[in-house]
Coordinates of C-alpha atoms in Angstrom, one line a residue:
Chain A
M24 CA -10.7 52.1 12.4
E25 CA -10.1 52.1 16.1
K26 CA -7.1 50.3 17.4
A27 CA -8.7 47.9 19.8
P28 CA -8.7 44.3 18.4
I29 CA -12.2 42.8 19.0
V30 CA -11.0 39.3 18.0
R31 CA -7.4 38.1 18.3
L32 CA -6.2 34.8 16.9
R33 CA -3.0 33.7 18.6
E34 CA -0.9 30.9 17.0
V35 CA -4.1 29.1 16.0
T36 CA -3.6 25.6 14.5
K37 CA -6.3 23.3 13.2
R38 CA -5.7 19.8 11.8
F39 CA -8.2 17.5 10.0
D40 CA -6.7 14.1 10.5
D41 CA -3.1 14.7 9.1
V42 CA -3.9 17.7 7.1
V43 CA -3.0 21.0 8.6
A44 CA -5.8 23.4 7.6
V45 CA -4.7 26.4 9.7
D46 CA -1.1 26.6 10.6
A47 CA -0.1 28.7 13.7
L48 CA -2.0 31.6 12.4
S49 CA -2.1 34.9 14.3
L50 CA -4.5 37.7 13.3
D51 CA -6.0 40.8 15.0
I52 CA -9.4 41.8 13.9
F53 CA -10.4 45.4 14.8
Q54 CA -13.6 46.9 15.8
G55 CA -15.7 48.0 12.8
E56 CA -13.4 47.0 10.0
F57 CA -14.2 45.1 6.9
L58 CA -11.6 42.3 6.8
T59 CA -11.4 39.9 4.0
L60 CA -9.7 36.5 4.1
L61 CA -8.6 35.9 0.5
G62 CA -7.1 32.8 -0.9
P63 CA -7.5 29.8 -3.2
S64 CA -9.8 27.0 -2.2
G65 CA -8.3 24.8 0.5
C66 CA -6.1 27.6 1.9
G67 CA -7.9 27.4 5.3
K68 CA -9.9 30.6 5.1
T69 CA -13.2 29.0 5.7
T70 CA -11.7 27.0 8.6
V71 CA -10.6 30.3 10.2
L72 CA -14.1 31.6 9.9
R73 CA -15.6 28.3 11.4
L74 CA -13.1 28.5 14.2
I75 CA -14.2 32.1 15.1
A76 CA -17.8 31.0 14.8
G77 CA -17.2 28.0 17.0
F78 CA -18.2 25.2 14.6
E79 CA -14.7 23.8 14.8
S80 CA -12.5 23.4 17.8
L81 CA -8.9 24.5 17.5
D82 CA -6.0 22.1 18.2
E83 CA -3.5 24.7 19.4
G84 CA -3.4 28.4 20.2
E85 CA -6.3 30.5 21.3
I86 CA -9.0 32.9 20.1
V87 CA -9.7 35.9 22.3
M88 CA -12.8 38.0 21.9
N89 CA -13.2 41.2 23.9
G90 CA -10.2 40.1 26.0
A91 CA -11.7 36.8 27.0
P92 CA -10.6 33.5 25.5
L93 CA -13.3 31.7 23.5
N94 CA -11.9 28.2 23.6
G95 CA -14.7 25.8 24.2
T96 CA -17.5 28.3 24.0
P97 CA -20.2 26.8 21.8
P98 CA -21.4 28.7 18.7
N99 CA -24.7 29.6 20.3
R100 CA -23.0 31.5 23.1
R101 CA -20.7 33.6 20.9
N102 CA -21.6 37.1 20.0
V103 CA -20.9 36.4 16.3
N104 CA -23.2 35.4 13.5
T105 CA -22.5 33.7 10.2
V106 CA -23.9 34.1 6.7
F107 CA -23.3 30.9 4.8
Q108 CA -22.5 30.5 1.1
S109 CA -25.6 28.3 0.6
Y110 CA -27.7 30.7 2.8
A111 CA -29.3 27.6 4.5
L112 CA -32.6 29.3 5.2
F113 CA -35.1 27.3 7.2
P114 CA -37.4 26.0 4.4
H115 CA -40.4 25.4 6.7
M116 CA -40.5 28.9 8.1
T117 CA -41.7 32.2 6.5
I118 CA -39.2 34.9 5.9
Y119 CA -40.4 36.6 9.1
D120 CA -39.8 33.5 11.2
N121 CA -36.4 32.9 9.6
I122 CA -35.3 36.4 10.6
A123 CA -36.9 36.2 14.0
F124 CA -35.3 32.8 14.8
G125 CA -32.3 34.1 16.7
L126 CA -34.5 36.5 18.8
K127 CA -37.0 33.7 19.5
M128 CA -34.2 31.6 20.8
K129 CA -33.3 34.4 23.2
Q130 CA -36.9 34.4 24.2
L131 CA -37.5 38.1 23.7
G132 CA -41.0 39.5 23.8
K133 CA -43.2 39.4 20.8
S134 CA -43.4 43.1 20.2
L135 CA -39.6 43.5 20.7
I136 CA -39.0 40.7 18.2
S137 CA -41.4 42.3 15.6
E138 CA -39.7 45.7 16.0
Q139 CA -36.2 44.3 15.5
V140 CA -37.3 42.1 12.6
D141 CA -38.9 45.1 10.9
E142 CA -35.7 47.0 11.3
A143 CA -33.5 44.2 9.8
V144 CA -36.0 43.8 7.0
S145 CA -35.7 47.4 6.1
I146 CA -31.9 47.4 6.3
V147 CA -31.8 44.6 3.7
K148 CA -34.8 46.1 1.8
L149 CA -37.1 43.1 1.9
Q150 CA -40.3 44.9 2.9
G151 CA -43.4 43.1 1.8
L152 CA -41.9 39.6 1.5
E153 CA -42.2 38.7 5.2
N154 CA -44.9 36.1 4.7
R155 CA -43.3 34.3 1.8
K156 CA -41.4 31.0 2.1
P157 CA -37.7 30.9 1.2
H158 CA -38.4 28.8 -2.0
Q159 CA -40.6 31.6 -3.3
L160 CA -37.7 34.1 -3.4
S161 CA -35.0 34.7 -5.9
G162 CA -31.3 33.9 -5.1
G163 CA -30.6 37.6 -4.4
Q164 CA -33.6 37.9 -2.1
Q165 CA -32.6 34.7 -0.2
Q166 CA -29.2 36.2 0.2
R167 CA -30.7 39.3 1.8
V168 CA -32.8 37.0 4.2
A169 CA -29.6 35.3 5.2
M170 CA -28.1 38.7 6.0
A171 CA -31.1 39.9 7.9
R172 CA -31.3 36.7 9.9
A173 CA -27.7 37.2 11.1
I174 CA -27.7 41.0 11.7
V175 CA -31.0 41.0 13.6
N176 CA -29.0 39.5 16.5
K177 CA -26.7 42.5 16.6
P178 CA -23.5 40.5 16.6
Q179 CA -20.2 42.2 17.3
V180 CA -18.7 40.4 14.4
L181 CA -20.5 39.2 11.3
L182 CA -18.8 36.3 9.5
L183 CA -19.5 35.9 5.8
D184 CA -18.5 32.7 4.0
E185 CA -18.4 33.4 0.3
P186 CA -21.9 34.8 0.4
L187 CA -21.9 36.2 -3.1
S188 CA -20.5 33.2 -5.0
A189 CA -23.9 31.7 -5.8
L190 CA -25.1 34.8 -7.5
D191 CA -24.7 35.8 -11.1
Y192 CA -22.3 38.6 -12.1
R193 CA -24.7 41.5 -12.2
L194 CA -26.4 40.6 -8.9
R195 CA -23.0 40.0 -7.3
Q196 CA -21.9 43.5 -8.1
E197 CA -25.1 44.9 -6.8
M198 CA -24.7 43.0 -3.6
E199 CA -21.1 44.1 -3.1
I200 CA -22.4 47.7 -3.0
E201 CA -25.2 46.6 -0.7
L202 CA -22.8 44.8 1.7
K203 CA -20.7 47.9 1.9
R204 CA -23.7 50.0 2.6
I205 CA -24.9 47.6 5.3
H206 CA -21.4 47.5 6.8
R207 CA -21.3 51.3 7.1
K208 CA -24.8 51.5 8.5
L209 CA -24.3 48.9 11.2
G210 CA -20.8 49.8 12.1
I211 CA -20.0 46.3 13.2
T212 CA -17.0 44.2 12.2
F213 CA -17.3 42.1 9.0
V214 CA -15.0 39.2 8.3
F215 CA -15.5 38.2 4.7
V216 CA -14.2 35.0 3.1
T217 CA -13.7 34.9 -0.6
H218 CA -11.5 33.5 -3.4
D219 CA -12.4 36.4 -5.7
Q220 CA -9.7 39.0 -5.6
E221 CA -11.9 41.7 -7.3
E222 CA -14.5 41.2 -4.6
A223 CA -11.9 41.5 -1.9
I224 CA -10.2 44.6 -3.3
S225 CA -13.4 46.5 -3.9
M226 CA -15.0 45.9 -0.5
S227 CA -12.3 45.5 2.1
D228 CA -10.6 47.8 4.6
R229 CA -8.0 45.2 5.0
I230 CA -7.2 42.0 3.1
A231 CA -5.4 38.9 4.5
V232 CA -4.1 36.8 1.7
M233 CA -4.0 33.2 2.8
N234 CA -2.2 30.2 1.5
Q235 CA -1.8 26.7 3.0
G236 CA -3.2 27.7 6.4
R237 CA -1.0 30.8 6.8
I238 CA -1.4 34.5 6.1
E239 CA 1.0 35.5 3.3
Q240 CA 0.3 39.2 3.6
I241 CA -2.2 41.4 5.4
G242 CA -2.9 45.0 4.6
T243 CA -5.1 47.5 2.8
P244 CA -6.2 46.6 -0.7
T245 CA -3.9 49.2 -2.2
R246 CA -0.9 47.8 -0.4
I247 CA -1.7 44.2 -1.3
Y248 CA -2.2 45.2 -4.9
E249 CA 0.7 47.7 -5.3
E250 CA 3.2 46.2 -3.0
P251 CA 2.9 42.4 -2.8
E252 CA 5.4 41.0 -0.3
N253 CA 6.0 37.7 -2.0
M254 CA 5.4 35.9 -5.2
F255 CA 2.2 34.1 -4.0
V256 CA 0.4 37.4 -3.2
A257 CA 1.7 39.0 -6.4
K258 CA 0.4 36.1 -8.6
F259 CA -2.8 35.6 -6.7
V260 CA -4.0 39.2 -6.6
G261 CA -4.5 40.5 -10.1
E262 CA -2.5 40.1 -13.3
I263 CA 1.2 40.6 -13.0
N264 CA 4.3 40.4 -15.3
I265 CA 7.4 38.9 -13.8
F266 CA 10.9 39.7 -15.1
E267 CA 14.0 37.8 -14.0
G268 CA 16.9 40.1 -13.2
R269 CA 20.2 40.6 -11.5
I270 CA 21.3 43.5 -9.3
I271 CA 24.3 45.1 -10.9
E272 CA 24.7 48.2 -8.9
V273 CA 23.4 49.4 -5.5
Y274 CA 23.0 53.1 -4.6
N275 CA 21.4 54.8 -1.6
G276 CA 17.8 53.7 -1.8
S277 CA 17.9 52.5 -5.3
A278 CA 19.6 50.0 -7.5
T279 CA 20.2 49.0 -11.1
V280 CA 18.8 45.7 -12.3
D281 CA 19.9 44.0 -15.4
I282 CA 16.9 42.6 -17.3
H283 CA 17.7 40.9 -20.6
G284 CA 20.8 42.9 -20.8
R285 CA 19.2 46.3 -20.2
P286 CA 20.0 48.3 -17.0
F287 CA 16.9 49.4 -15.3
K288 CA 16.9 51.7 -12.3
V289 CA 14.6 50.5 -9.5
L290 CA 13.8 51.3 -5.9
N291 CA 15.8 49.3 -3.5
R292 CA 13.4 48.7 -0.6
K293 CA 14.7 45.4 0.6
N294 CA 18.5 46.1 0.8
F295 CA 19.5 44.0 -2.2
S296 CA 23.2 43.6 -2.8
T297 CA 25.1 43.5 -6.0
G298 CA 24.9 40.2 -7.9
Q299 CA 21.7 39.1 -6.3
H300 CA 19.1 37.5 -8.5
V301 CA 15.7 39.2 -8.2
K302 CA 12.3 39.2 -9.7
V303 CA 10.9 42.5 -11.0
L304 CA 7.1 42.6 -10.9
L305 CA 5.0 44.9 -12.9
R306 CA 1.2 45.3 -13.2
P307 CA -0.1 45.4 -16.8
E308 CA -1.4 48.9 -16.3
D309 CA 2.0 50.1 -14.9
L310 CA 3.8 49.3 -18.1
A311 CA 4.1 51.9 -20.8
V312 CA 4.1 50.8 -24.5
T313 CA 5.5 53.1 -27.1
R314 CA 5.4 52.3 -30.9
D315 CA 8.8 52.4 -32.4
E316 CA 7.4 54.5 -35.3
D317 CA 6.5 57.3 -32.8
S318 CA 9.8 57.6 -30.9
R319 CA 13.0 55.7 -30.6
P320 CA 13.7 54.5 -27.0
V321 CA 15.9 57.0 -25.1
S322 CA 16.0 55.3 -21.7
P323 CA 16.4 51.5 -21.1
S324 CA 13.4 49.6 -22.4
L325 CA 12.5 46.1 -23.7
G326 CA 11.8 45.7 -27.4
G327 CA 9.0 43.5 -28.7
V328 CA 6.2 42.9 -31.2
I329 CA 2.5 43.3 -30.5
D330 CA 0.9 39.8 -30.6
E331 CA -2.6 40.6 -29.9
V332 CA -4.8 43.7 -29.3
I333 CA -7.8 43.3 -27.1
Y334 CA -10.1 46.2 -27.1
K335 CA -11.9 46.6 -23.7
G336 CA -13.7 49.9 -24.2
K337 CA -12.1 51.9 -21.4
T338 CA -8.7 50.3 -22.0
V339 CA -6.9 48.3 -24.6
D340 CA -5.0 45.2 -23.5
L341 CA -1.9 44.2 -25.4
I342 CA -0.1 41.0 -25.5
V343 CA 3.5 41.7 -26.4
S344 CA 6.2 39.2 -27.4
L345 CA 9.5 40.5 -26.2
D346 CA 12.6 40.0 -28.2
A347 CA 14.0 38.1 -25.2
G348 CA 11.3 35.5 -25.7
E349 CA 8.8 36.3 -23.0
T350 CA 5.2 37.2 -23.5
I351 CA 3.9 40.1 -21.4
F352 CA 0.5 41.5 -20.7
V353 CA 0.0 45.3 -20.9
T354 CA -3.1 47.5 -20.3
Q355 CA -3.1 50.9 -21.8
F356 CA -5.6 53.6 -21.1
F357 CA -6.7 55.6 -24.1
N358 CA -5.0 58.9 -24.4
E359 CA -7.5 61.4 -25.4
D360 CA -4.8 63.7 -26.8
Q361 CA -3.4 61.1 -29.1
E362 CA -6.4 59.5 -30.7
D363 CA -4.4 58.6 -33.7
V364 CA -2.2 56.3 -31.7
V365 CA -3.6 52.9 -32.7
F366 CA -2.0 49.7 -31.8
R367 CA -2.0 46.9 -34.3
Q368 CA -0.9 43.4 -34.4
G369 CA 2.7 43.0 -35.6
Q370 CA 3.8 46.6 -34.7
R371 CA 7.2 46.9 -33.1
V372 CA 7.1 48.5 -29.7
H373 CA 9.3 49.2 -26.7
V374 CA 8.1 48.7 -23.1
D375 CA 9.2 50.5 -20.0
W376 CA 7.8 51.9 -16.8
P377 CA 8.1 54.9 -14.5
Y378 CA 10.8 54.6 -11.9
G379 CA 9.5 53.2 -8.6
W380 CA 6.3 51.6 -10.0
E381 CA 7.9 48.2 -10.0
V382 CA 8.1 45.7 -7.1
V383 CA 11.4 43.9 -6.7
L384 CA 11.4 40.6 -4.8
Chain B
M9 CA -57.9 3.3 -31.1
K10 CA -54.5 3.4 -29.4
K11 CA -56.1 5.3 -26.5
I12 CA -58.8 2.6 -26.0
F13 CA -56.2 -0.1 -26.0
Q14 CA -54.1 1.8 -23.4
S15 CA -57.1 2.2 -21.1
A16 CA -58.1 -1.4 -21.6
Y17 CA -54.7 -2.6 -20.7
L18 CA -54.6 -0.5 -17.6
A19 CA -58.1 -1.6 -16.6
F20 CA -57.0 -5.2 -17.0
I21 CA -54.0 -4.7 -14.7
F22 CA -56.2 -3.1 -12.1
L23 CA -58.8 -5.8 -12.3
F24 CA -56.1 -8.4 -11.9
L25 CA -54.9 -6.6 -8.8
Y26 CA -58.3 -5.8 -7.2
I27 CA -60.7 -8.6 -8.2
P28 CA -59.8 -10.8 -5.3
I29 CA -60.4 -8.0 -2.9
I30 CA -63.7 -7.0 -4.6
V31 CA -64.9 -10.6 -4.5
L32 CA -64.0 -10.8 -0.8
V33 CA -65.8 -7.6 0.0
V34 CA -68.9 -8.7 -2.0
Y35 CA -69.0 -12.1 -0.3
S36 CA -68.8 -10.5 3.1
F37 CA -72.4 -9.3 2.4
N38 CA -73.5 -12.8 1.2
T39 CA -76.3 -14.5 3.1
S40 CA -74.9 -18.0 2.4
R41 CA -72.8 -19.6 5.1
F42 CA -70.7 -21.2 2.4
S43 CA -69.0 -18.5 0.5
T44 CA -69.1 -19.8 -3.0
N45 CA -72.6 -19.0 -4.2
W46 CA -74.6 -15.8 -3.8
Q47 CA -77.8 -16.0 -1.9
G48 CA -78.7 -12.4 -1.0
F49 CA -77.5 -9.4 0.8
T50 CA -76.9 -9.3 4.6
L51 CA -75.0 -7.4 7.3
D52 CA -75.2 -10.4 9.6
W53 CA -71.5 -11.3 9.3
Y54 CA -70.5 -7.8 10.5
R55 CA -72.8 -8.2 13.5
V56 CA -71.3 -11.6 14.2
L57 CA -67.9 -10.2 13.8
F58 CA -68.3 -7.3 16.2
T59 CA -69.9 -9.6 18.8
D60 CA -67.2 -12.2 18.6
G61 CA -65.4 -11.6 21.9
P62 CA -62.0 -13.4 21.2
L63 CA -61.8 -12.0 17.7
M64 CA -62.4 -8.4 18.9
E65 CA -59.9 -8.9 21.7
A66 CA -57.3 -10.1 19.1
F67 CA -58.2 -7.0 17.0
A68 CA -57.7 -4.7 20.0
N69 CA -54.4 -6.4 20.9
S70 CA -53.2 -5.9 17.3
L71 CA -54.1 -2.3 17.4
I72 CA -52.3 -1.8 20.7
I73 CA -49.2 -3.5 19.4
A74 CA -49.3 -1.7 16.1
L75 CA -49.8 1.7 17.7
S76 CA -47.2 1.3 20.4
S77 CA -44.5 -0.5 18.3
S78 CA -44.8 2.0 15.5
T79 CA -44.6 4.9 17.9
I80 CA -41.6 3.5 19.7
A81 CA -39.9 2.6 16.4
T82 CA -40.6 6.1 15.1
V83 CA -39.1 7.9 18.1
L84 CA -36.0 5.6 18.2
G85 CA -35.6 5.6 14.4
T86 CA -35.8 9.3 14.1
L87 CA -33.2 9.8 16.8
G88 CA -31.1 7.1 15.3
A89 CA -31.2 8.7 11.8
F90 CA -30.4 12.1 13.3
A91 CA -27.4 10.6 15.2
F92 CA -26.1 9.1 11.9
Y93 CA -26.4 12.5 10.3
R94 CA -25.1 14.7 13.1
Y95 CA -22.2 12.7 14.4
R96 CA -19.1 11.2 12.9
F97 CA -18.0 8.1 14.7
L98 CA -16.1 4.9 14.1
G99 CA -18.0 2.3 12.1
R100 CA -20.7 4.7 11.2
K101 CA -21.0 3.5 7.6
I102 CA -20.9 -0.2 8.5
M103 CA -23.5 0.4 11.1
Y104 CA -25.7 2.1 8.6
S105 CA -25.4 -0.7 6.1
F106 CA -26.5 -3.1 8.9
V107 CA -29.7 -1.2 9.1
Y108 CA -30.3 -2.2 5.5
V109 CA -29.3 -5.8 6.2
L110 CA -32.0 -5.9 8.9
M111 CA -34.6 -4.5 6.5
M112 CA -33.7 -7.1 3.8
S113 CA -33.3 -10.2 6.1
P114 CA -36.2 -12.7 5.7
D115 CA -38.9 -12.6 8.4
I116 CA -38.5 -16.2 9.2
V117 CA -34.8 -15.6 10.1
M118 CA -35.7 -12.7 12.2
G119 CA -38.6 -14.5 13.9
I120 CA -36.5 -17.5 14.8
S121 CA -33.5 -15.5 16.0
L122 CA -35.7 -13.2 18.1
L123 CA -37.3 -16.3 19.7
M124 CA -33.9 -17.8 20.5
F125 CA -32.8 -14.4 21.9
F126 CA -35.9 -14.1 24.2
I127 CA -35.4 -17.7 25.4
T128 CA -31.7 -17.1 26.1
I129 CA -32.3 -14.0 28.2
G130 CA -35.2 -15.8 29.9
L131 CA -38.1 -13.7 28.7
S132 CA -41.3 -15.7 28.3
V133 CA -43.1 -15.0 25.0
G134 CA -46.2 -12.8 25.2
A135 CA -47.1 -9.1 24.8
T136 CA -43.7 -7.8 25.8
T137 CA -41.7 -9.9 23.4
L138 CA -44.1 -9.3 20.6
L139 CA -43.8 -5.5 21.1
L140 CA -40.0 -5.8 21.2
A141 CA -40.0 -7.9 18.0
H142 CA -42.3 -5.4 16.2
V143 CA -40.2 -2.4 17.2
T144 CA -37.1 -4.3 15.9
F145 CA -38.5 -4.9 12.4
C146 CA -40.1 -1.5 12.1
L147 CA -37.1 0.5 13.2
P148 CA -34.9 0.2 10.1
F149 CA -37.8 1.3 7.9
V150 CA -38.2 4.5 10.0
M151 CA -34.5 5.1 10.0
V152 CA -34.2 4.8 6.3
T153 CA -37.2 7.0 5.6
V154 CA -36.0 9.7 8.0
Y155 CA -32.4 9.5 6.9
A156 CA -33.3 9.9 3.3
R157 CA -35.0 13.2 4.0
I158 CA -32.3 14.5 6.5
S159 CA -29.5 13.8 4.0
G160 CA -31.2 16.1 1.5
F161 CA -31.0 19.1 3.9
D162 CA -28.6 21.9 3.4
R163 CA -25.5 20.7 5.3
H164 CA -25.2 24.0 7.1
I165 CA -28.7 24.0 8.5
I166 CA -27.6 22.7 11.9
D167 CA -24.7 25.2 12.1
V168 CA -27.1 28.0 11.2
A169 CA -29.4 27.2 14.1
K170 CA -26.6 26.9 16.5
D171 CA -25.1 30.1 15.2
L172 CA -28.3 31.9 15.8
G173 CA -28.3 31.0 19.4
A174 CA -30.2 27.7 19.5
S175 CA -29.1 25.1 22.0
E176 CA -28.9 21.5 20.8
L177 CA -32.4 20.8 22.0
Q178 CA -33.9 24.0 20.6
M179 CA -32.2 23.2 17.2
F180 CA -33.8 19.7 17.2
R181 CA -37.2 20.9 18.2
H182 CA -37.5 24.1 16.1
V183 CA -35.6 23.1 13.0
M184 CA -35.0 19.4 12.7
L185 CA -38.4 18.1 13.9
P186 CA -40.6 20.3 11.7
M187 CA -38.4 19.8 8.6
L188 CA -38.4 16.0 9.2
M189 CA -42.1 15.7 10.0
P190 CA -43.3 14.4 6.6
A191 CA -40.7 11.6 6.8
I192 CA -41.5 10.9 10.4
I193 CA -45.2 10.5 9.6
A194 CA -44.4 8.4 6.6
G195 CA -42.2 6.2 8.8
W196 CA -44.9 5.9 11.4
L197 CA -47.6 4.9 8.8
L198 CA -45.2 2.3 7.3
S199 CA -44.5 0.8 10.7
F200 CA -48.1 0.8 11.6
T201 CA -49.2 -1.2 8.6
L202 CA -46.1 -3.5 8.8
S203 CA -46.9 -4.3 12.4
L204 CA -50.6 -4.7 11.9
D205 CA -50.4 -7.4 9.3
D206 CA -47.2 -9.2 10.3
V207 CA -47.7 -13.0 10.7
I208 CA -44.3 -14.7 10.5
V209 CA -42.3 -12.8 13.1
S210 CA -45.3 -12.6 15.4
F211 CA -45.9 -16.3 15.1
F212 CA -42.5 -16.9 16.7
T213 CA -42.5 -14.1 19.3
T214 CA -45.9 -14.3 20.9
G215 CA -47.5 -16.9 23.1
P216 CA -51.0 -18.2 23.6
S217 CA -51.6 -15.6 26.3
F218 CA -51.6 -12.8 23.8
E219 CA -53.4 -13.3 20.5
I220 CA -53.3 -10.9 17.7
L221 CA -55.5 -10.6 14.7
P222 CA -53.4 -11.9 11.8
L223 CA -52.5 -15.0 13.8
K224 CA -56.1 -15.5 14.9
I225 CA -57.3 -15.3 11.3
Y226 CA -54.6 -17.7 10.3
S227 CA -55.7 -20.3 12.9
M228 CA -59.4 -19.7 12.0
V229 CA -58.8 -20.2 8.3
R230 CA -57.3 -23.6 8.9
L231 CA -60.8 -24.8 9.8
G232 CA -62.3 -23.3 6.6
I233 CA -63.1 -19.8 5.6
K234 CA -66.0 -18.3 7.5
P235 CA -68.0 -15.4 6.2
E236 CA -67.1 -13.2 9.2
I237 CA -63.5 -13.5 8.1
N238 CA -64.6 -11.9 4.8
A239 CA -66.3 -9.2 6.8
L240 CA -63.2 -8.7 8.9
S241 CA -60.9 -8.6 5.9
A242 CA -63.2 -6.0 4.3
V243 CA -63.0 -3.9 7.4
M244 CA -59.2 -4.1 7.4
F245 CA -59.1 -3.2 3.7
L246 CA -61.1 -0.1 4.5
V247 CA -58.7 0.8 7.3
S248 CA -55.7 0.5 5.0
L249 CA -57.5 2.5 2.3
L250 CA -58.1 5.2 4.8
T251 CA -54.5 5.2 5.9
V252 CA -53.2 5.5 2.3
T253 CA -55.7 8.3 1.6
I254 CA -54.6 10.3 4.7
A255 CA -51.0 9.8 3.8
H256 CA -51.6 10.8 0.2
F257 CA -53.5 13.9 1.3
F258 CA -50.8 14.9 3.7
F259 CA -47.9 14.6 1.2
A260 CA -49.8 16.3 -1.5
K261 CA -50.2 19.3 0.8
E262 CA -46.6 19.1 1.8
N263 CA -45.3 19.1 -1.8
K264 CA -47.4 21.9 -3.0

């Protein structure tokens, strides 16, 4: 990733009547990156996309592309292209004409158009379907046409508005890999909008988690997942267990938190002070469950009873009722060395985690 | 048994609908001047019809008015429907429901109000006022037909065209117009037939200087039905039959 922002949003605000859809949002989009805007529906992610594309005009702030402000530039004069959720292929045109549309609007020569359409067709692997009409294609193929129709124009930035949401699960996974491949091949910037956190995590270079018109956190998928900066990001991205606690001692770089009367040592990244109430967040796969019958707890841990065992093949998911009353969700990988360790409903267990794997907010 | 009954029932309905027209067409070939009894086959009435100067002139006038009013109404109605779809403005919904009001309002009301309007603005009744009146009552039919199709489009279709570099005009020409064409043709055909056989509105909005076929027939019939009227009606029936067939053929192809 080079460090030159290709698109900069500065304090961008967009209102629809009295509803603030995008609220003083600033965002730098870098050359060649795969950036995902992730958030629940109505968080303003699609509006940000439409502002960059030029379908909506902003109320405040500015969008700068290649150093020049875009305010007022109509969509047909912006060097960006959009792939829509519904594809919106032109039903009266063949696949070839759909893909060639942008080039025809630029009034390129016939041979040049045909050359570039062929290239786009081969990138999205649609060879042989050029003379069909859109309604003769499957959903996945229509999706590819929509992609080809956009990338044939060689935009600097490709905007994708939930392009996979209309596809079924298998096809979606296939297209995720395809999208990554196309992204690598073209080397252009992708701005991808989705509400699906798995999609976001598996494809993106960076994720911007959005809520109520603002960016809650922006960073690599790993950072977003492992180190959520606030409760919204923690809850929205993946499963997470939340423990209420209180700081009882502070050391240099670490602290002791009291959770249900047990002292846990945690990393102190945010300068917590003694007495402060905090939330300790732990991903299901970061927790370790030990059966009481195997070993008695030696370090601080939380006791409980297994409520439910959900076998997932690679992993086993446990729902544990803690003695303190909470229910937590734990994912355990099978340990090949201990095949006889079988979790059953009703077993007494104790739960802890390796120091530093927690997030304290 | 049930099948026979079904066919008979259907045949009865179609006979009921078409017998008057069949009788009319048959009598247009009748030698007798008085239409009620059959005296032999002739094409005389068609000859009389096509050599009847004033009648032919009225027919030509009707065609001119029908062609031009349906064309004007189709252009305006298509642009109007597009505007309703593309732009959000104050009173958009109320305005659109007024289009329906216009479509549903009785011809007699429209005829009188148009006449009053033309008198008020000092326009003397004749070809111009007739054309304006026909455009007025055809317009809502075109708008409704075109709007029905346009509102079935993917809501991003315009955005896509703009996104791919089309100007507003290019978008309209290369995307909207071809996609709307079946509705535009349907609207035009509807307007053409509406205009061609309108009596009531035309009665109020044209003067003696410009006679059209339905009014001419109306005034002729008051003096008794002549066989050339039968012939004329048969010709007009043939024209509408052709129009329907063309329209049907066109839409069958479109829906394939």
